[in-house]
């Protein structure tokens, strides 16, 4: 083998090793699953009860299956969520529409006049001095007006279906649930979070409950990524808007 062929073989082997290493790294990265736009820590909500509500109801008698304050459905379990770590589907349907308007129109005017024809002969003397001074007349006129009008309105609509996990069973049998979803599409990441207290009786046969039946609810729907970043002002424009006095 001449030197030219030897050099060509060495270069070819080096290229194959480089390509193999690149494919191995790509396979390793692909096996790690989807990458978030940025590091993310899922929200966890600690739901605390008043001290008076933390005491569990005592059984009617030792060994009895019946507890005062427990819903009757606890005696006959089914596919609905009743215990910690059970799943329940929350159907979010939040609609808010508020309108308010105010109109004010005030108009006031007044006019008064008076004339003095006799005043102890003083007016006759003034007339002799200057005819324009008699008879003495006093008059006044004033007017004022105000008009104001204002309108405000806000409309919101949110619809989603989110499975939630029972995090805690309260002493009265109600369930504290918490659910979270992450959606990543084309470098745009969306996070949906919901938590609150649900009564087992409000859970239907499909193991779902409406968001309107969730007490102490917290619902968040936020996004981050390319689209979200381009909907915000730059940091300098934002700072200038805060300090600009005019």
PDB file of N, CA and C in Angstrom, residues 73-124:
ATOM      1  N   UNK A  73     -71.929   7.393  50.583  1.00  0.00           N
ATOM      2  CA  UNK A  73     -71.309   6.704  49.454  1.00  0.00           C
ATOM      3  C   UNK A  73     -70.015   6.017  49.848  1.00  0.00           C
ATOM      4  N   UNK A  74     -69.440   6.367  51.015  1.00  0.00           N
ATOM      5  CA  UNK A  74     -68.212   5.717  51.437  1.00  0.00           C
ATOM      6  C   UNK A  74     -68.433   4.254  51.770  1.00  0.00           C
ATOM      7  N   UNK A  75     -69.680   3.851  52.060  1.00  0.00           N
ATOM      8  CA  UNK A  75     -69.975   2.456  52.388  1.00  0.00           C
ATOM      9  C   UNK A  75     -69.980   1.575  51.143  1.00  0.00           C
ATOM     10  N   UNK A  76     -70.247   2.170  49.988  1.00  0.00           N
ATOM     11  CA  UNK A  76     -70.338   1.401  48.749  1.00  0.00           C
ATOM     12  C   UNK A  76     -69.459   2.102  47.708  1.00  0.00           C
ATOM     13  N   UNK A  77     -68.221   1.683  47.601  1.00  0.00           N
ATOM     14  CA  UNK A  77     -67.289   2.337  46.692  1.00  0.00           C
ATOM     15  C   UNK A  77     -67.565   1.929  45.256  1.00  0.00           C
ATOM     16  N   UNK A  78     -67.232   2.827  44.333  1.00  0.00           N
ATOM     17  CA  UNK A  78     -67.365   2.548  42.910  1.00  0.00           C
ATOM     18  C   UNK A  78     -66.144   3.113  42.193  1.00  0.00           C
ATOM     19  N   UNK A  79     -66.286   3.364  40.902  1.00  0.00           N
ATOM     20  CA  UNK A  79     -65.145   3.826  40.110  1.00  0.00           C
ATOM     21  C   UNK A  79     -64.832   5.296  40.323  1.00  0.00           C
ATOM     22  N   UNK A  80     -65.616   5.993  41.109  1.00  0.00           N
ATOM     23  CA  UNK A  80     -65.365   7.416  41.316  1.00  0.00           C
ATOM     24  C   UNK A  80     -64.191   7.617  42.277  1.00  0.00           C
ATOM     25  N   UNK A  81     -63.596   8.785  42.184  1.00  0.00           N
ATOM     26  CA  UNK A  81     -62.466   9.110  43.057  1.00  0.00           C
ATOM     27  C   UNK A  81     -62.948   9.292  44.484  1.00  0.00           C
ATOM     28  N   UNK A  82     -62.333   8.566  45.406  1.00  0.00           N
ATOM     29  CA  UNK A  82     -62.703   8.663  46.810  1.00  0.00           C
ATOM     30  C   UNK A  82     -61.488   8.653  47.739  1.00  0.00           C
ATOM     31  N   UNK A  83     -60.362   8.190  47.244  1.00  0.00           N
ATOM     32  CA  UNK A  83     -59.194   8.018  48.097  1.00  0.00           C
ATOM     33  C   UNK A  83     -58.015   8.830  47.558  1.00  0.00           C
ATOM     34  N   UNK A  84     -56.986   8.931  48.371  1.00  0.00           N
ATOM     35  CA  UNK A  84     -55.773   9.638  47.970  1.00  0.00           C
ATOM     36  C   UNK A  84     -55.150   8.933  46.774  1.00  0.00           C
ATOM     37  N   UNK A  85     -54.689   9.741  45.803  1.00  0.00           N
ATOM     38  CA  UNK A  85     -54.061   9.287  44.561  1.00  0.00           C
ATOM     39  C   UNK A  85     -55.059   8.765  43.539  1.00  0.00           C
ATOM     40  N   UNK A  86     -56.366   8.813  43.830  1.00  0.00           N
ATOM     41  CA  UNK A  86     -57.362   8.510  42.803  1.00  0.00           C
ATOM     42  C   UNK A  86     -57.403   9.651  41.790  1.00  0.00           C
ATOM     43  N   UNK A  87     -57.852   9.335  40.582  1.00  0.00           N
ATOM     44  CA  UNK A  87     -57.942  10.328  39.515  1.00  0.00           C
ATOM     45  C   UNK A  87     -59.388  10.790  39.353  1.00  0.00           C
ATOM     46  N   UNK A  88     -59.551  12.065  39.059  1.00  0.00           N
ATOM     47  CA  UNK A  88     -60.848  12.641  38.744  1.00  0.00           C
ATOM     48  C   UNK A  88     -60.645  13.645  37.607  1.00  0.00           C
ATOM     49  N   UNK A  89     -61.559  13.636  36.657  1.00  0.00           N
ATOM     50  CA  UNK A  89     -61.462  14.519  35.503  1.00  0.00           C
ATOM     51  C   UNK A  89     -62.250  15.797  35.787  1.00  0.00           C
ATOM     52  N   UNK A  90     -61.599  16.939  35.641  1.00  0.00           N
ATOM     53  CA  UNK A  90     -62.243  18.233  35.867  1.00  0.00           C
ATOM     54  C   UNK A  90     -62.517  18.873  34.513  1.00  0.00           C
ATOM     55  N   UNK A  91     -63.762  19.172  34.257  1.00  0.00           N
ATOM     56  CA  UNK A  91     -64.167  19.836  33.019  1.00  0.00           C
ATOM     57  C   UNK A  91     -64.254  21.332  33.283  1.00  0.00           C
ATOM     58  N   UNK A  92     -63.250  22.044  32.796  1.00  0.00           N
ATOM     59  CA  UNK A  92     -63.161  23.488  33.045  1.00  0.00           C
ATOM     60  C   UNK A  92     -64.034  24.213  32.034  1.00  0.00           C
ATOM     61  N   UNK A  93     -64.953  24.983  32.528  1.00  0.00           N
ATOM     62  CA  UNK A  93     -65.834  25.794  31.681  1.00  0.00           C
ATOM     63  C   UNK A  93     -66.090  27.099  32.427  1.00  0.00           C
ATOM     64  N   UNK A  94     -65.171  28.034  32.295  1.00  0.00           N
ATOM     65  CA  UNK A  94     -65.248  29.290  33.022  1.00  0.00           C
ATOM     66  C   UNK A  94     -65.625  30.408  32.054  1.00  0.00           C
ATOM     67  N   UNK A  95     -66.750  31.048  32.337  1.00  0.00           N
ATOM     68  CA  UNK A  95     -67.237  32.163  31.520  1.00  0.00           C
ATOM     69  C   UNK A  95     -67.487  33.348  32.441  1.00  0.00           C
ATOM     70  N   UNK A  96     -66.886  34.477  32.112  1.00  0.00           N
ATOM     71  CA  UNK A  96     -67.073  35.704  32.902  1.00  0.00           C
ATOM     72  C   UNK A  96     -67.353  36.857  31.947  1.00  0.00           C
ATOM     73  N   UNK A  97     -68.421  37.561  32.203  1.00  0.00           N
ATOM     74  CA  UNK A  97     -68.801  38.696  31.361  1.00  0.00           C
ATOM     75  C   UNK A  97     -69.337  39.797  32.267  1.00  0.00           C
ATOM     76  N   UNK A  98     -68.644  40.897  32.323  1.00  0.00           N
ATOM     77  CA  UNK A  98     -69.026  42.006  33.198  1.00  0.00           C
ATOM     78  C   UNK A  98     -69.108  43.288  32.387  1.00  0.00           C
ATOM     79  N   UNK A  99     -70.152  44.053  32.626  1.00  0.00           N
ATOM     80  CA  UNK A  99     -70.344  45.342  31.962  1.00  0.00           C
ATOM     81  C   UNK A  99     -70.796  46.371  32.998  1.00  0.00           C
ATOM     82  N   UNK A 100     -70.303  47.606  32.829  1.00  0.00           N
ATOM     83  CA  UNK A 100     -70.708  48.687  33.719  1.00  0.00           C
ATOM     84  C   UNK A 100     -70.582  49.999  32.984  1.00  0.00           C
ATOM     85  N   UNK A 101     -71.591  50.849  33.144  1.00  0.00           N
ATOM     86  CA  UNK A 101     -71.567  52.166  32.513  1.00  0.00           C
ATOM     87  C   UNK A 101     -72.167  53.185  33.459  1.00  0.00           C
ATOM     88  N   UNK A 102     -71.740  54.422  33.320  1.00  0.00           N
ATOM     89  CA  UNK A 102     -72.224  55.514  34.162  1.00  0.00           C
ATOM     90  C   UNK A 102     -72.294  56.791  33.333  1.00  0.00           C
ATOM     91  N   UNK A 103     -73.391  57.531  33.499  1.00  0.00           N
ATOM     92  CA  UNK A 103     -73.582  58.807  32.807  1.00  0.00           C
ATOM     93  C   UNK A 103     -74.004  59.868  33.816  1.00  0.00           C
ATOM     94  N   UNK A 104     -73.392  61.010  33.737  1.00  0.00           N
ATOM     95  CA  UNK A 104     -73.724  62.130  34.619  1.00  0.00           C
ATOM     96  C   UNK A 104     -73.830  63.398  33.787  1.00  0.00           C
ATOM     97  N   UNK A 105     -74.934  64.125  33.969  1.00  0.00           N
ATOM     98  CA  UNK A 105     -75.150  65.379  33.234  1.00  0.00           C
ATOM     99  C   UNK A 105     -75.794  66.373  34.187  1.00  0.00           C
ATOM    100  N   UNK A 106     -75.052  67.407  34.564  1.00  0.00           N
ATOM    101  CA  UNK A 106     -75.527  68.425  35.511  1.00  0.00           C
ATOM    102  C   UNK A 106     -75.463  69.785  34.827  1.00  0.00           C
ATOM    103  N   UNK A 107     -76.560  70.536  34.914  1.00  0.00           N
ATOM    104  CA  UNK A 107     -76.608  71.884  34.331  1.00  0.00           C
ATOM    105  C   UNK A 107     -77.378  72.787  35.279  1.00  0.00           C
ATOM    106  N   UNK A 108     -76.799  73.927  35.638  1.00  0.00           N
ATOM    107  CA  UNK A 108     -77.432  74.853  36.579  1.00  0.00           C
ATOM    108  C   UNK A 108     -77.182  76.285  36.123  1.00  0.00           C
ATOM    109  N   UNK A 109     -78.209  77.092  36.200  1.00  0.00           N
ATOM    110  CA  UNK A 109     -78.079  78.514  35.855  1.00  0.00           C
ATOM    111  C   UNK A 109     -78.987  79.328  36.768  1.00  0.00           C
ATOM    112  N   UNK A 110     -78.578  80.540  37.076  1.00  0.00           N
ATOM    113  CA  UNK A 110     -79.372  81.436  37.934  1.00  0.00           C
ATOM    114  C   UNK A 110     -79.160  82.871  37.481  1.00  0.00           C
ATOM    115  N   UNK A 111     -80.184  83.697  37.671  1.00  0.00           N
ATOM    116  CA  UNK A 111     -80.124  85.094  37.287  1.00  0.00           C
ATOM    117  C   UNK A 111     -80.925  85.912  38.300  1.00  0.00           C
ATOM    118  N   UNK A 112     -80.401  87.050  38.724  1.00  0.00           N
ATOM    119  CA  UNK A 112     -81.098  87.911  39.696  1.00  0.00           C
ATOM    120  C   UNK A 112     -80.828  89.374  39.352  1.00  0.00           C
ATOM    121  N   UNK A 113     -81.796  90.220  39.680  1.00  0.00           N
ATOM    122  CA  UNK A 113     -81.649  91.663  39.438  1.00  0.00           C
ATOM    123  C   UNK A 113     -82.415  92.429  40.506  1.00  0.00           C
ATOM    124  N   UNK A 114     -81.974  93.655  40.794  1.00  0.00           N
ATOM    125  CA  UNK A 114     -82.625  94.520  41.795  1.00  0.00           C
ATOM    126  C   UNK A 114     -82.431  95.982  41.400  1.00  0.00           C
ATOM    127  N   UNK A 115     -83.409  96.806  41.784  1.00  0.00           N
ATOM    128  CA  UNK A 115     -83.338  98.231  41.464  1.00  0.00           C
ATOM    129  C   UNK A 115     -83.763  99.031  42.691  1.00  0.00           C
ATOM    130  N   UNK A 116     -82.988 100.053  43.018  1.00  0.00           N
ATOM    131  CA  UNK A 116     -83.299 100.951  44.150  1.00  0.00           C
ATOM    132  C   UNK A 116     -83.725 102.295  43.562  1.00  0.00           C
ATOM    133  N   UNK A 117     -84.988 102.634  43.784  1.00  0.00           N
ATOM    134  CA  UNK A 117     -85.513 103.904  43.238  1.00  0.00           C
ATOM    135  C   UNK A 117     -85.450 105.051  44.251  1.00  0.00           C
ATOM    136  N   UNK A 118     -85.581 104.783  45.532  1.00  0.00           N
ATOM    137  CA  UNK A 118     -85.521 105.822  46.558  1.00  0.00           C
ATOM    138  C   UNK A 118     -84.649 105.336  47.704  1.00  0.00           C
ATOM    139  N   UNK A 119     -83.737 106.189  48.149  1.00  0.00           N
ATOM    140  CA  UNK A 119     -82.911 105.840  49.305  1.00  0.00           C
ATOM    141  C   UNK A 119     -82.497 107.111  50.030  1.00  0.00           C
ATOM    142  N   UNK A 120     -83.478 107.685  50.833  1.00  0.00           N
ATOM    143  CA  UNK A 120     -83.251 108.869  51.669  1.00  0.00           C
ATOM    144  C   UNK A 120     -82.743 110.074  50.875  1.00  0.00           C
ATOM    145  N   UNK A 121     -83.208 110.172  49.661  1.00  0.00           N
ATOM    146  CA  UNK A 121     -82.814 111.309  48.830  1.00  0.00           C
ATOM    147  C   UNK A 121     -81.420 111.227  48.262  1.00  0.00           C
ATOM    148  N   UNK A 122     -80.699 110.158  48.603  1.00  0.00           N
ATOM    149  CA  UNK A 122     -79.325 110.039  48.136  1.00  0.00           C
ATOM    150  C   UNK A 122     -79.262 109.827  46.634  1.00  0.00           C
ATOM    151  N   UNK A 123     -80.253 109.105  46.104  1.00  0.00           N
ATOM    152  CA  UNK A 123     -80.240 108.840  44.674  1.00  0.00           C
ATOM    153  C   UNK A 123     -80.453 110.106  43.861  1.00  0.00           C
ATOM    154  N   UNK A 124     -81.277 111.057  44.396  1.00  0.00           N
ATOM    155  CA  UNK A 124     -81.491 112.306  43.680  1.00  0.00           C
ATOM    156  C   UNK A 124     -80.198 113.116  43.601  1.00  0.00           C
TER     157      UNK A 124
END
